[in-house]
Protein backbone atom coordinates (compact mmCIF):
# COMPACT_ATOMS: atom_id res chain seq x y z
CA UNK A 1 0.00 0.00 0.00
CA UNK A 2 1.31 3.42 -0.81
CA UNK A 3 -1.17 6.15 0.11
CA UNK A 4 -3.45 6.00 3.13
CA UNK A 5 -6.10 8.40 4.41
CA UNK A 6 -7.66 8.07 7.85
CA UNK A 7 -11.15 9.26 8.74
CA UNK A 8 -13.34 9.26 11.84
CA UNK A 9 -17.14 9.05 11.63
CA UNK A 10 -19.55 9.71 14.46
CA UNK A 11 -22.56 8.56 12.44
CA UNK A 12 -24.18 8.21 9.02
CA UNK A 13 -23.93 11.94 8.20
CA UNK A 14 -20.16 11.85 8.78
CA UNK A 15 -19.89 8.65 6.76
CA UNK A 16 -21.71 10.37 3.89
CA UNK A 17 -19.19 13.22 3.95
CA UNK A 18 -16.30 10.75 4.01
CA UNK A 19 -17.84 8.98 1.01
CA UNK A 20 -17.89 12.30 -0.85
CA UNK A 21 -14.21 12.86 -0.05
CA UNK A 22 -13.28 9.37 -1.20
CA UNK A 23 -15.36 9.73 -4.38
CA UNK A 24 -13.40 12.87 -5.27
CA UNK A 25 -10.20 10.75 -5.28
CA UNK A 26 -11.49 7.87 -7.42
CA UNK A 27 -10.08 7.38 -10.89
CA UNK A 28 -11.47 4.88 -13.39
CA UNK A 29 -10.98 1.98 -13.61
CA UNK A 30 -10.86 1.13 -9.91
CA UNK A 31 -11.73 -1.90 -7.84
CA UNK A 32 -12.27 -0.96 -4.21
CA UNK A 33 -12.55 -3.65 -1.56
CA UNK A 34 -14.55 -2.68 1.55
CA UNK A 35 -13.55 -4.66 4.60
CA UNK A 36 -15.21 -4.63 8.01
CA UNK A 37 -17.45 -6.58 10.29
CA UNK A 38 -21.22 -6.72 9.93
CA UNK A 39 -22.82 -3.28 10.41
CA UNK A 40 -19.48 -1.46 10.16
CA UNK A 41 -20.96 0.96 7.58
CA UNK A 42 -19.74 -0.55 4.30
CA UNK A 43 -23.07 -0.15 2.49
CA UNK A 44 -23.63 3.37 3.85
CA UNK A 45 -20.21 4.37 2.56
CA UNK A 46 -20.83 2.72 -0.84
CA UNK A 47 -24.13 4.56 -1.21
CA UNK A 48 -22.44 7.88 -0.50
CA UNK A 49 -19.63 7.20 -2.97
CA UNK A 50 -22.09 6.18 -5.68
CA UNK A 51 -24.30 9.25 -5.16
CA UNK A 52 -21.21 11.48 -5.09
CA UNK A 53 -20.19 10.15 -8.50
CA UNK A 54 -23.39 11.51 -10.03
CA UNK A 55 -25.91 8.68 -9.64
CA UNK A 56 -29.31 10.20 -8.90
CA UNK A 57 -31.37 7.01 -8.80
CA UNK A 58 -32.02 5.25 -5.51
CA UNK A 59 -28.96 3.30 -4.39
CA UNK A 60 -29.78 0.10 -2.52
CA UNK A 61 -27.84 -2.77 -1.03
CA UNK A 62 -27.17 -5.63 -3.46
CA UNK A 63 -27.19 -8.22 -0.67
CA UNK A 64 -29.65 -10.56 -2.40
CA UNK A 65 -28.73 -9.74 -6.02
CA UNK A 66 -24.94 -9.79 -5.43
CA UNK A 67 -24.44 -6.86 -7.82
CA UNK A 68 -26.17 -3.61 -8.75
CA UNK A 69 -25.15 -1.58 -11.79
CA UNK A 70 -25.30 2.22 -11.85
CA UNK A 71 -24.59 4.28 -14.99
CA UNK A 72 -22.68 7.46 -14.12
CA UNK A 73 -22.09 9.46 -17.29
CA UNK A 74 -19.52 7.58 -19.37
CA UNK A 75 -18.70 5.34 -16.41
CA UNK A 76 -20.42 2.37 -14.84
CA UNK A 77 -20.36 1.61 -11.13
CA UNK A 78 -20.85 -1.96 -9.95
CA UNK A 79 -21.73 -2.39 -6.28
CA UNK A 80 -21.15 -5.96 -5.15
CA UNK A 81 -22.11 -7.43 -1.78
CA UNK A 82 -20.73 -10.96 -1.52
CA UNK A 83 -21.91 -11.70 2.03
CA UNK A 84 -24.42 -14.35 0.91
CA UNK A 85 -22.05 -16.03 -1.53
CA UNK A 86 -21.61 -19.70 -0.67
CA UNK A 87 -18.67 -20.36 -2.97
CA UNK A 88 -16.44 -17.88 -4.87
CA UNK A 89 -17.06 -19.91 -8.05
CA UNK A 90 -20.63 -18.57 -8.06
CA UNK A 91 -19.14 -15.28 -9.30
CA UNK A 92 -18.24 -16.95 -12.60
CA UNK A 93 -21.94 -16.69 -13.55
CA UNK A 94 -21.77 -12.87 -13.30
CA UNK A 95 -19.10 -12.57 -16.03
CA UNK A 96 -17.27 -9.90 -14.05
CA UNK A 97 -14.37 -9.96 -16.51
CA UNK A 98 -16.76 -8.66 -19.18
CA UNK A 99 -17.87 -5.81 -16.90
CA UNK A 100 -14.32 -4.73 -16.04
CA UNK A 101 -13.38 -1.95 -18.49
CA UNK A 102 -11.48 1.34 -18.37
CA UNK A 103 -14.79 3.00 -17.39
CA UNK A 104 -15.66 0.66 -14.51
CA UNK A 105 -15.70 1.09 -10.77
CA UNK A 106 -16.21 -1.99 -8.62
CA UNK A 107 -17.17 -1.41 -4.99
CA UNK A 108 -16.93 -4.83 -3.34
CA UNK A 109 -18.24 -5.61 0.12
CA UNK A 110 -16.98 -8.87 1.66
CA UNK A 111 -14.28 -9.33 -1.03
CA UNK A 112 -12.73 -12.28 0.81
CA UNK A 113 -15.76 -14.34 -0.28
CA UNK A 114 -14.88 -13.78 -3.95
CA UNK A 115 -11.20 -14.66 -3.84
CA UNK A 116 -9.92 -15.71 -7.24
CA UNK A 117 -12.89 -14.26 -9.15
CA UNK A 118 -12.49 -10.52 -8.57
CA UNK A 119 -10.19 -8.00 -10.20
CA UNK A 120 -7.30 -7.12 -7.90
CA UNK A 121 -7.98 -4.25 -5.53
CA UNK A 122 -6.73 -0.81 -6.52
CA UNK A 123 -7.83 0.49 -3.10
CA UNK A 124 -8.99 -0.97 0.19
CA UNK A 125 -11.36 0.70 2.61
CA UNK A 126 -11.26 -0.72 6.10
CA UNK A 127 -14.10 0.19 8.45
CA UNK A 128 -13.91 -0.52 12.14
CA UNK A 129 -16.54 0.12 14.78
CA UNK A 130 -15.52 2.31 17.69
CA UNK A 131 -14.46 0.83 21.01
CA UNK A 132 -17.98 1.25 22.36
CA UNK A 133 -19.82 -1.17 20.04
CA UNK A 134 -23.17 0.54 20.76
CA UNK A 135 -21.86 3.85 19.45
CA UNK A 136 -22.15 4.93 15.81
CA UNK A 137 -18.49 5.94 15.69
CA UNK A 138 -16.29 4.34 13.04
CA UNK A 139 -12.66 4.50 12.04
CA UNK A 140 -12.21 4.39 8.27
CA UNK A 141 -8.93 3.86 6.45
CA UNK A 142 -8.71 4.32 2.66
CA UNK A 143 -5.53 2.87 1.16
CA UNK A 144 -4.18 2.69 -2.37
CA UNK A 145 -2.66 -0.61 -3.39
Tab-separated table of N, CA and C in Angstrom:
chain	number	residue	atom	x	y	z
A	1	UNK	N	0.849	-1.166	0.000
A	1	UNK	CA	0.000	0.000	0.000
A	1	UNK	C	0.900	1.236	0.000
A	2	UNK	N	0.477	2.234	-0.719
A	2	UNK	CA	1.310	3.421	-0.808
A	2	UNK	C	0.681	4.631	-0.124
A	3	UNK	N	-0.509	4.981	-0.467
A	3	UNK	CA	-1.174	6.145	0.108
A	3	UNK	C	-2.299	5.687	1.026
A	4	UNK	N	-2.393	6.344	2.198
A	4	UNK	CA	-3.453	5.995	3.132
A	4	UNK	C	-4.054	7.266	3.706
A	5	UNK	N	-5.376	7.312	3.762
A	5	UNK	CA	-6.103	8.399	4.407
A	5	UNK	C	-6.904	7.810	5.555
A	6	UNK	N	-6.914	8.513	6.673
A	6	UNK	CA	-7.658	8.070	7.851
A	6	UNK	C	-8.816	9.032	8.101
A	7	UNK	N	-9.962	8.463	8.463
A	7	UNK	CA	-11.152	9.262	8.735
A	7	UNK	C	-11.805	8.759	10.019
A	8	UNK	N	-12.533	9.637	10.672
A	8	UNK	CA	-13.342	9.258	11.836
A	8	UNK	C	-14.772	9.681	11.556
A	9	UNK	N	-15.710	8.777	11.817
A	9	UNK	CA	-17.135	9.052	11.627
A	9	UNK	C	-17.859	8.868	12.947
A	10	UNK	N	-18.710	9.838	13.275
A	10	UNK	CA	-19.553	9.712	14.461
A	10	UNK	C	-20.979	9.303	14.110
A	11	UNK	N	-21.226	8.988	12.837
A	11	UNK	CA	-22.565	8.560	12.441
A	11	UNK	C	-22.733	8.621	10.940
A	12	UNK	N	-23.919	8.262	10.458
A	12	UNK	CA	-24.177	8.211	9.019
A	12	UNK	C	-23.900	9.519	8.277
A	13	UNK	N	-24.178	10.668	8.882
A	13	UNK	CA	-23.926	11.940	8.200
A	13	UNK	C	-22.429	12.128	7.962
A	14	UNK	N	-21.614	11.782	8.956
A	14	UNK	CA	-20.157	11.855	8.783
A	14	UNK	C	-19.698	10.871	7.717
A	15	UNK	N	-20.263	9.676	7.743
A	15	UNK	CA	-19.885	8.653	6.759
A	15	UNK	C	-20.219	9.125	5.352
A	16	UNK	N	-21.357	9.809	5.196
A	16	UNK	CA	-21.713	10.372	3.885
A	16	UNK	C	-20.659	11.376	3.423
A	17	UNK	N	-20.206	12.237	4.315
A	17	UNK	CA	-19.186	13.224	3.952
A	17	UNK	C	-17.866	12.547	3.597
A	18	UNK	N	-17.528	11.500	4.315
A	18	UNK	CA	-16.302	10.749	4.013
A	18	UNK	C	-16.427	10.103	2.641
A	19	UNK	N	-17.598	9.567	2.331
A	19	UNK	CA	-17.844	8.984	1.007
A	19	UNK	C	-17.643	10.008	-0.093
A	20	UNK	N	-18.086	11.228	0.131
A	20	UNK	CA	-17.887	12.304	-0.850
A	20	UNK	C	-16.401	12.588	-1.050
A	21	UNK	N	-15.646	12.604	0.044
A	21	UNK	CA	-14.207	12.859	-0.045
A	21	UNK	C	-13.491	11.732	-0.788
A	22	UNK	N	-13.886	10.509	-0.514
A	22	UNK	CA	-13.275	9.368	-1.204
A	22	UNK	C	-13.647	9.400	-2.685
A	23	UNK	N	-14.911	9.682	-2.988
A	23	UNK	CA	-15.360	9.726	-4.384
A	23	UNK	C	-14.544	10.724	-5.191
A	24	UNK	N	-14.174	11.838	-4.579
A	24	UNK	CA	-13.396	12.868	-5.275
A	24	UNK	C	-12.002	12.364	-5.661
A	25	UNK	N	-11.536	11.299	-5.009
A	25	UNK	CA	-10.200	10.753	-5.277
A	25	UNK	C	-10.217	9.596	-6.280
A	26	UNK	N	-11.385	9.068	-6.593
A	26	UNK	CA	-11.487	7.869	-7.424
A	26	UNK	C	-11.175	8.179	-8.880
A	27	UNK	N	-10.382	7.335	-9.465
A	27	UNK	CA	-10.077	7.377	-10.894
A	27	UNK	C	-10.518	6.043	-11.497
A	28	UNK	N	-10.983	6.093	-12.717
A	28	UNK	CA	-11.465	4.879	-13.393
A	28	UNK	C	-10.350	4.310	-14.243
A	29	UNK	N	-10.232	3.003	-14.341
A	29	UNK	CA	-10.975	1.981	-13.606
A	29	UNK	C	-10.418	1.823	-12.195
A	30	UNK	N	-11.268	1.428	-11.276
A	30	UNK	CA	-10.861	1.126	-9.909
A	30	UNK	C	-11.686	-0.034	-9.382
A	31	UNK	N	-11.047	-0.819	-8.546
A	31	UNK	CA	-11.731	-1.896	-7.845
A	31	UNK	C	-11.422	-1.697	-6.369
A	32	UNK	N	-12.436	-1.300	-5.625
A	32	UNK	CA	-12.268	-0.958	-4.214
A	32	UNK	C	-12.897	-2.039	-3.356
A	33	UNK	N	-12.076	-2.647	-2.507
A	33	UNK	CA	-12.551	-3.646	-1.560
A	33	UNK	C	-12.912	-2.936	-0.265
A	34	UNK	N	-14.115	-3.216	0.258
A	34	UNK	CA	-14.547	-2.675	1.547
A	34	UNK	C	-14.543	-3.806	2.565
A	35	UNK	N	-13.769	-3.614	3.618
A	35	UNK	CA	-13.545	-4.655	4.604
A	35	UNK	C	-13.999	-4.155	5.969
A	36	UNK	N	-14.753	-4.975	6.669
A	36	UNK	CA	-15.206	-4.625	8.014
A	36	UNK	C	-16.266	-5.596	8.462
A	37	UNK	N	-16.465	-5.651	9.754
A	37	UNK	CA	-17.448	-6.582	10.287
A	37	UNK	C	-18.866	-6.152	9.899
A	38	UNK	N	-19.807	-7.005	10.189
A	38	UNK	CA	-21.215	-6.721	9.934
A	38	UNK	C	-21.595	-5.404	10.609
A	39	UNK	N	-22.320	-4.563	9.908
A	39	UNK	CA	-22.818	-3.279	10.409
A	39	UNK	C	-21.710	-2.267	10.679
A	40	UNK	N	-20.583	-2.421	9.993
A	40	UNK	CA	-19.483	-1.462	10.157
A	40	UNK	C	-19.710	-0.198	9.337
A	41	UNK	N	-20.659	-0.219	8.391
A	41	UNK	CA	-20.959	0.959	7.582
A	41	UNK	C	-20.524	0.849	6.134
A	42	UNK	N	-20.210	-0.354	5.679
A	42	UNK	CA	-19.743	-0.552	4.298
A	42	UNK	C	-20.791	-0.091	3.282
A	43	UNK	N	-22.020	-0.513	3.450
A	43	UNK	CA	-23.070	-0.153	2.494
A	43	UNK	C	-23.373	1.339	2.546
A	44	UNK	N	-23.404	1.929	3.727
A	44	UNK	CA	-23.631	3.366	3.853
A	44	UNK	C	-22.553	4.127	3.101
A	45	UNK	N	-21.305	3.702	3.256
A	45	UNK	CA	-20.205	4.369	2.563
A	45	UNK	C	-20.320	4.180	1.051
A	46	UNK	N	-20.654	2.971	0.603
A	46	UNK	CA	-20.835	2.722	-0.839
A	46	UNK	C	-21.920	3.622	-1.415
A	47	UNK	N	-23.029	3.721	-0.729
A	47	UNK	CA	-24.128	4.563	-1.210
A	47	UNK	C	-23.673	6.001	-1.386
A	48	UNK	N	-22.921	6.505	-0.418
A	48	UNK	CA	-22.441	7.876	-0.498
A	48	UNK	C	-21.477	8.059	-1.667
A	49	UNK	N	-20.576	7.123	-1.853
A	49	UNK	CA	-19.628	7.198	-2.971
A	49	UNK	C	-20.383	7.199	-4.296
A	50	UNK	N	-21.334	6.297	-4.432
A	50	UNK	CA	-22.092	6.177	-5.680
A	50	UNK	C	-22.864	7.462	-5.968
A	51	UNK	N	-23.556	7.991	-4.970
A	51	UNK	CA	-24.300	9.251	-5.164
A	51	UNK	C	-23.346	10.398	-5.503
A	52	UNK	N	-22.184	10.410	-4.857
A	52	UNK	CA	-21.211	11.484	-5.094
A	52	UNK	C	-20.616	11.433	-6.492
A	53	UNK	N	-20.698	10.289	-7.132
A	53	UNK	CA	-20.193	10.154	-8.497
A	53	UNK	C	-21.271	10.439	-9.540
A	54	UNK	N	-22.386	11.021	-9.092
A	54	UNK	CA	-23.395	11.508	-10.029
A	54	UNK	C	-24.595	10.619	-10.254
A	55	UNK	N	-24.750	9.567	-9.478
A	55	UNK	CA	-25.910	8.683	-9.639
A	55	UNK	C	-27.075	9.282	-8.857
A	56	UNK	N	-28.166	9.577	-9.557
A	56	UNK	CA	-29.315	10.203	-8.903
A	56	UNK	C	-30.407	9.193	-8.544
A	57	UNK	N	-30.355	8.007	-9.140
A	57	UNK	CA	-31.371	7.006	-8.801
A	57	UNK	C	-31.138	6.481	-7.387
A	58	UNK	N	-32.135	5.812	-6.846
A	58	UNK	CA	-32.017	5.253	-5.510
A	58	UNK	C	-30.935	4.177	-5.501
A	59	UNK	N	-30.041	4.268	-4.535
A	59	UNK	CA	-28.963	3.299	-4.385
A	59	UNK	C	-29.343	2.368	-3.239
A	60	UNK	N	-29.387	1.084	-3.532
A	60	UNK	CA	-29.783	0.104	-2.521
A	60	UNK	C	-28.698	-0.947	-2.355
A	61	UNK	N	-28.802	-1.705	-1.290
A	61	UNK	CA	-27.835	-2.771	-1.028
A	61	UNK	C	-28.075	-3.943	-1.971
A	62	UNK	N	-27.013	-4.478	-2.567
A	62	UNK	CA	-27.167	-5.632	-3.461
A	62	UNK	C	-27.050	-6.973	-2.736
A	63	UNK	N	-27.383	-7.015	-1.470
A	63	UNK	CA	-27.186	-8.224	-0.673
A	63	UNK	C	-27.796	-9.462	-1.325
A	64	UNK	N	-28.997	-9.380	-1.835
A	64	UNK	CA	-29.647	-10.564	-2.401
A	64	UNK	C	-29.364	-10.728	-3.887
A	65	UNK	N	-29.014	-9.675	-4.575
A	65	UNK	CA	-28.732	-9.739	-6.015
A	65	UNK	C	-27.260	-9.962	-6.307
A	66	UNK	N	-26.405	-9.746	-5.332
A	66	UNK	CA	-24.940	-9.790	-5.433
A	66	UNK	C	-24.361	-8.553	-6.095
A	67	UNK	N	-25.006	-8.029	-7.143
A	67	UNK	CA	-24.437	-6.858	-7.824
A	67	UNK	C	-25.553	-5.935	-8.318
A	68	UNK	N	-25.324	-4.630	-8.149
A	68	UNK	CA	-26.175	-3.608	-8.750
A	68	UNK	C	-25.300	-2.765	-9.664
A	69	UNK	N	-25.866	-2.377	-10.782
A	69	UNK	CA	-25.154	-1.579	-11.787
A	69	UNK	C	-25.759	-0.185	-11.828
A	70	UNK	N	-24.866	0.826	-11.815
A	70	UNK	CA	-25.301	2.216	-11.851
A	70	UNK	C	-24.551	2.962	-12.944
A	71	UNK	N	-25.235	3.417	-13.989
A	71	UNK	CA	-24.586	4.275	-14.987
A	71	UNK	C	-24.286	5.633	-14.353
A	72	UNK	N	-23.094	6.147	-14.636
A	72	UNK	CA	-22.685	7.456	-14.120
A	72	UNK	C	-21.941	8.174	-15.234
A	73	UNK	N	-22.701	8.822	-16.131
A	73	UNK	CA	-22.092	9.460	-17.291
A	73	UNK	C	-21.477	8.403	-18.192
A	74	UNK	N	-20.206	8.562	-18.519
A	74	UNK	CA	-19.524	7.582	-19.369
A	74	UNK	C	-18.987	6.397	-18.574
A	75	UNK	N	-19.204	6.412	-17.270
A	75	UNK	CA	-18.703	5.345	-16.406
A	75	UNK	C	-19.836	4.443	-15.933
A	76	UNK	N	-19.452	3.283	-15.445
A	76	UNK	CA	-20.416	2.370	-14.839
A	76	UNK	C	-19.868	1.930	-13.497
A	77	UNK	N	-20.725	2.014	-12.490
A	77	UNK	CA	-20.363	1.609	-11.131
A	77	UNK	C	-21.073	0.299	-10.832
A	78	UNK	N	-20.306	-0.669	-10.350
A	78	UNK	CA	-20.849	-1.961	-9.950
A	78	UNK	C	-20.657	-2.099	-8.447
A	79	UNK	N	-21.758	-2.219	-7.730
A	79	UNK	CA	-21.726	-2.385	-6.278
A	79	UNK	C	-22.010	-3.853	-5.991
A	80	UNK	N	-21.025	-4.535	-5.445
A	80	UNK	CA	-21.153	-5.958	-5.148
A	80	UNK	C	-21.169	-6.180	-3.643
A	81	UNK	N	-22.064	-7.019	-3.179
A	81	UNK	CA	-22.107	-7.430	-1.783
A	81	UNK	C	-22.073	-8.953	-1.795
A	82	UNK	N	-20.951	-9.510	-1.394
A	82	UNK	CA	-20.731	-10.959	-1.519
A	82	UNK	C	-21.017	-11.716	-0.228
A	83	UNK	N	-21.661	-11.072	0.728
A	83	UNK	CA	-21.906	-11.701	2.025
A	83	UNK	C	-22.631	-13.044	1.896
A	84	UNK	N	-23.608	-13.140	1.021
A	84	UNK	CA	-24.422	-14.348	0.908
A	84	UNK	C	-23.850	-15.382	-0.068
A	85	UNK	N	-22.685	-15.104	-0.596
A	85	UNK	CA	-22.053	-16.028	-1.532
A	85	UNK	C	-21.621	-17.294	-0.781
A	86	UNK	N	-21.993	-18.440	-1.306
A	86	UNK	CA	-21.609	-19.701	-0.671
A	86	UNK	C	-20.254	-20.191	-1.139
A	87	UNK	N	-19.920	-19.890	-2.390
A	87	UNK	CA	-18.671	-20.359	-2.972
A	87	UNK	C	-18.205	-19.293	-3.959
A	88	UNK	N	-16.916	-18.910	-3.940
A	88	UNK	CA	-16.437	-17.884	-4.871
A	88	UNK	C	-16.726	-18.219	-6.336
A	89	UNK	N	-16.805	-19.492	-6.660
A	89	UNK	CA	-17.055	-19.911	-8.047
A	89	UNK	C	-18.401	-19.401	-8.559
A	90	UNK	N	-19.330	-19.104	-7.651
A	90	UNK	CA	-20.627	-18.575	-8.062
A	90	UNK	C	-20.469	-17.257	-8.831
A	91	UNK	N	-19.376	-16.543	-8.599
A	91	UNK	CA	-19.144	-15.284	-9.305
A	91	UNK	C	-18.884	-15.498	-10.791
A	92	UNK	N	-18.502	-16.693	-11.186
A	92	UNK	CA	-18.244	-16.950	-12.604
A	92	UNK	C	-19.507	-16.732	-13.438
A	93	UNK	N	-20.682	-16.879	-12.837
A	93	UNK	CA	-21.940	-16.685	-13.551
A	93	UNK	C	-22.232	-15.208	-13.821
A	94	UNK	N	-21.541	-14.305	-13.118
A	94	UNK	CA	-21.768	-12.872	-13.303
A	94	UNK	C	-20.926	-12.279	-14.421
A	95	UNK	N	-19.976	-13.027	-14.942
A	95	UNK	CA	-19.101	-12.567	-16.031
A	95	UNK	C	-18.452	-11.225	-15.686
A	96	UNK	N	-17.878	-11.148	-14.499
A	96	UNK	CA	-17.268	-9.900	-14.049
A	96	UNK	C	-16.159	-9.425	-14.977
A	97	UNK	N	-15.443	-10.353	-15.592
A	97	UNK	CA	-14.366	-9.956	-16.511
A	97	UNK	C	-14.919	-9.132	-17.676
A	98	UNK	N	-16.141	-9.420	-18.086
A	98	UNK	CA	-16.762	-8.661	-19.175
A	98	UNK	C	-17.197	-7.261	-18.729
A	99	UNK	N	-17.440	-7.097	-17.440
A	99	UNK	CA	-17.870	-5.806	-16.899
A	99	UNK	C	-16.685	-4.889	-16.603
A	100	UNK	N	-15.514	-5.481	-16.424
A	100	UNK	CA	-14.318	-4.734	-16.038
A	100	UNK	C	-13.713	-4.061	-17.261
A	101	UNK	N	-13.902	-2.731	-17.372
A	101	UNK	CA	-13.378	-1.951	-18.490
A	101	UNK	C	-12.684	-0.707	-17.935
A	102	UNK	N	-12.148	0.108	-18.814
A	102	UNK	CA	-11.484	1.342	-18.368
A	102	UNK	C	-12.472	2.351	-17.782
A	103	UNK	N	-13.765	2.102	-17.929
A	103	UNK	CA	-14.788	3.000	-17.392
A	103	UNK	C	-15.532	2.407	-16.199
A	104	UNK	N	-14.973	1.355	-15.595
A	104	UNK	CA	-15.661	0.659	-14.511
A	104	UNK	C	-15.127	1.046	-13.135
A	105	UNK	N	-16.036	1.022	-12.181
A	105	UNK	CA	-15.697	1.091	-10.770
A	105	UNK	C	-16.399	-0.076	-10.103
A	106	UNK	N	-15.645	-0.918	-9.436
A	106	UNK	CA	-16.209	-1.989	-8.625
A	106	UNK	C	-16.066	-1.579	-7.164
A	107	UNK	N	-17.170	-1.578	-6.433
A	107	UNK	CA	-17.173	-1.407	-4.986
A	107	UNK	C	-17.598	-2.754	-4.420
A	108	UNK	N	-16.689	-3.433	-3.728
A	108	UNK	CA	-16.930	-4.826	-3.339
A	108	UNK	C	-16.945	-4.970	-1.821
A	109	UNK	N	-18.124	-5.289	-1.300
A	109	UNK	CA	-18.245	-5.606	0.117
A	109	UNK	C	-18.017	-7.107	0.301
A	110	UNK	N	-17.324	-7.475	1.349
A	110	UNK	CA	-16.982	-8.865	1.656
A	110	UNK	C	-16.141	-9.489	0.538
A	111	UNK	N	-15.071	-8.822	0.100
A	111	UNK	CA	-14.275	-9.333	-1.026
A	111	UNK	C	-13.598	-10.672	-0.764
A	112	UNK	N	-13.362	-11.003	0.492
A	112	UNK	CA	-12.726	-12.283	0.806
A	112	UNK	C	-13.579	-13.466	0.351
A	113	UNK	N	-14.863	-13.258	0.171
A	113	UNK	CA	-15.757	-14.337	-0.279
A	113	UNK	C	-15.717	-14.533	-1.788
A	114	UNK	N	-14.991	-13.668	-2.493
A	114	UNK	CA	-14.878	-13.777	-3.951
A	114	UNK	C	-13.452	-14.017	-4.412
A	115	UNK	N	-12.608	-14.462	-3.524
A	115	UNK	CA	-11.196	-14.658	-3.842
A	115	UNK	C	-11.032	-15.505	-5.098
A	116	UNK	N	-10.202	-15.004	-5.998
A	116	UNK	CA	-9.919	-15.706	-7.242
A	116	UNK	C	-10.839	-15.339	-8.392
A	117	UNK	N	-11.914	-14.609	-8.114
A	117	UNK	CA	-12.886	-14.261	-9.154
A	117	UNK	C	-13.108	-12.761	-9.289
A	118	UNK	N	-12.353	-11.971	-8.537
A	118	UNK	CA	-12.488	-10.517	-8.574
A	118	UNK	C	-11.241	-9.899	-9.186
A	119	UNK	N	-11.394	-8.722	-9.794
A	119	UNK	CA	-10.193	-7.995	-10.199
A	119	UNK	C	-9.378	-7.664	-8.942
A	120	UNK	N	-8.084	-7.507	-9.080
A	120	UNK	CA	-7.303	-7.120	-7.900
A	120	UNK	C	-7.711	-5.734	-7.411
A	121	UNK	N	-7.605	-5.531	-6.116
A	121	UNK	CA	-7.978	-4.248	-5.527
A	121	UNK	C	-7.003	-3.159	-5.954
A	122	UNK	N	-7.559	-2.009	-6.317
A	122	UNK	CA	-6.734	-0.811	-6.521
A	122	UNK	C	-6.687	-0.012	-5.220
A	123	UNK	N	-7.732	-0.178	-4.388
A	123	UNK	CA	-7.835	0.493	-3.097
A	123	UNK	C	-8.551	-0.445	-2.129
A	124	UNK	N	-8.286	-0.244	-0.861
A	124	UNK	CA	-8.991	-0.975	0.187
A	124	UNK	C	-9.500	0.036	1.197
A	125	UNK	N	-10.773	-0.115	1.546
A	125	UNK	CA	-11.359	0.697	2.606
A	125	UNK	C	-11.645	-0.233	3.771
A	126	UNK	N	-11.033	0.071	4.889
A	126	UNK	CA	-11.256	-0.717	6.098
A	126	UNK	C	-12.100	0.108	7.057
A	127	UNK	N	-13.198	-0.482	7.524
A	127	UNK	CA	-14.096	0.186	8.452
A	127	UNK	C	-14.095	-0.594	9.752
A	128	UNK	N	-13.948	0.127	10.839
A	128	UNK	CA	-13.914	-0.524	12.141
A	128	UNK	C	-14.812	0.249	13.090
A	129	UNK	N	-15.671	-0.500	13.781
A	129	UNK	CA	-16.539	0.121	14.778
A	129	UNK	C	-15.687	0.665	15.911
A	130	UNK	N	-16.214	1.722	16.552
A	130	UNK	CA	-15.523	2.310	17.689
A	130	UNK	C	-15.425	1.329	18.851
A	131	UNK	N	-14.667	1.693	19.844
A	131	UNK	CA	-14.458	0.830	21.012
A	131	UNK	C	-15.778	0.486	21.671
A	132	UNK	N	-16.653	1.473	21.805
A	132	UNK	CA	-17.984	1.245	22.358
A	132	UNK	C	-18.865	0.743	21.223
A	133	UNK	N	-19.107	-0.552	21.169
A	133	UNK	CA	-19.823	-1.172	20.041
A	133	UNK	C	-21.253	-0.660	19.882
A	134	UNK	N	-21.813	0.002	20.894
A	134	UNK	CA	-23.170	0.541	20.765
A	134	UNK	C	-23.151	1.926	20.137
A	135	UNK	N	-21.997	2.517	20.029
A	135	UNK	CA	-21.860	3.848	19.446
A	135	UNK	C	-21.906	3.756	17.925
A	136	UNK	N	-22.159	4.884	17.271
A	136	UNK	CA	-22.148	4.932	15.807
A	136	UNK	C	-20.781	5.344	15.277
A	137	UNK	N	-19.801	5.495	16.151
A	137	UNK	CA	-18.487	5.940	15.687
A	137	UNK	C	-17.780	4.826	14.914
A	138	UNK	N	-17.031	5.253	13.906
A	138	UNK	CA	-16.288	4.339	13.044
A	138	UNK	C	-14.938	4.956	12.733
A	139	UNK	N	-13.953	4.103	12.572
A	139	UNK	CA	-12.662	4.503	12.039
A	139	UNK	C	-12.602	3.948	10.628
A	140	UNK	N	-12.217	4.782	9.681
A	140	UNK	CA	-12.206	4.388	8.273
A	140	UNK	C	-10.826	4.688	7.711
A	141	UNK	N	-10.252	3.684	7.071
A	141	UNK	CA	-8.931	3.858	6.446
A	141	UNK	C	-9.059	3.515	4.969
A	142	UNK	N	-8.645	4.462	4.117
A	142	UNK	CA	-8.707	4.321	2.660
A	142	UNK	C	-7.275	4.237	2.161
A	143	UNK	N	-6.907	3.098	1.573
A	143	UNK	CA	-5.533	2.866	1.160
A	143	UNK	C	-5.451	2.495	-0.311
A	144	UNK	N	-4.474	3.073	-0.993
A	144	UNK	CA	-4.183	2.692	-2.370
A	144	UNK	C	-3.287	1.463	-2.360
A	145	UNK	N	-3.490	0.595	-3.306
A	145	UNK	CA	-2.662	-0.613	-3.394
A	145	UNK	C	-1.563	-0.411	-4.417
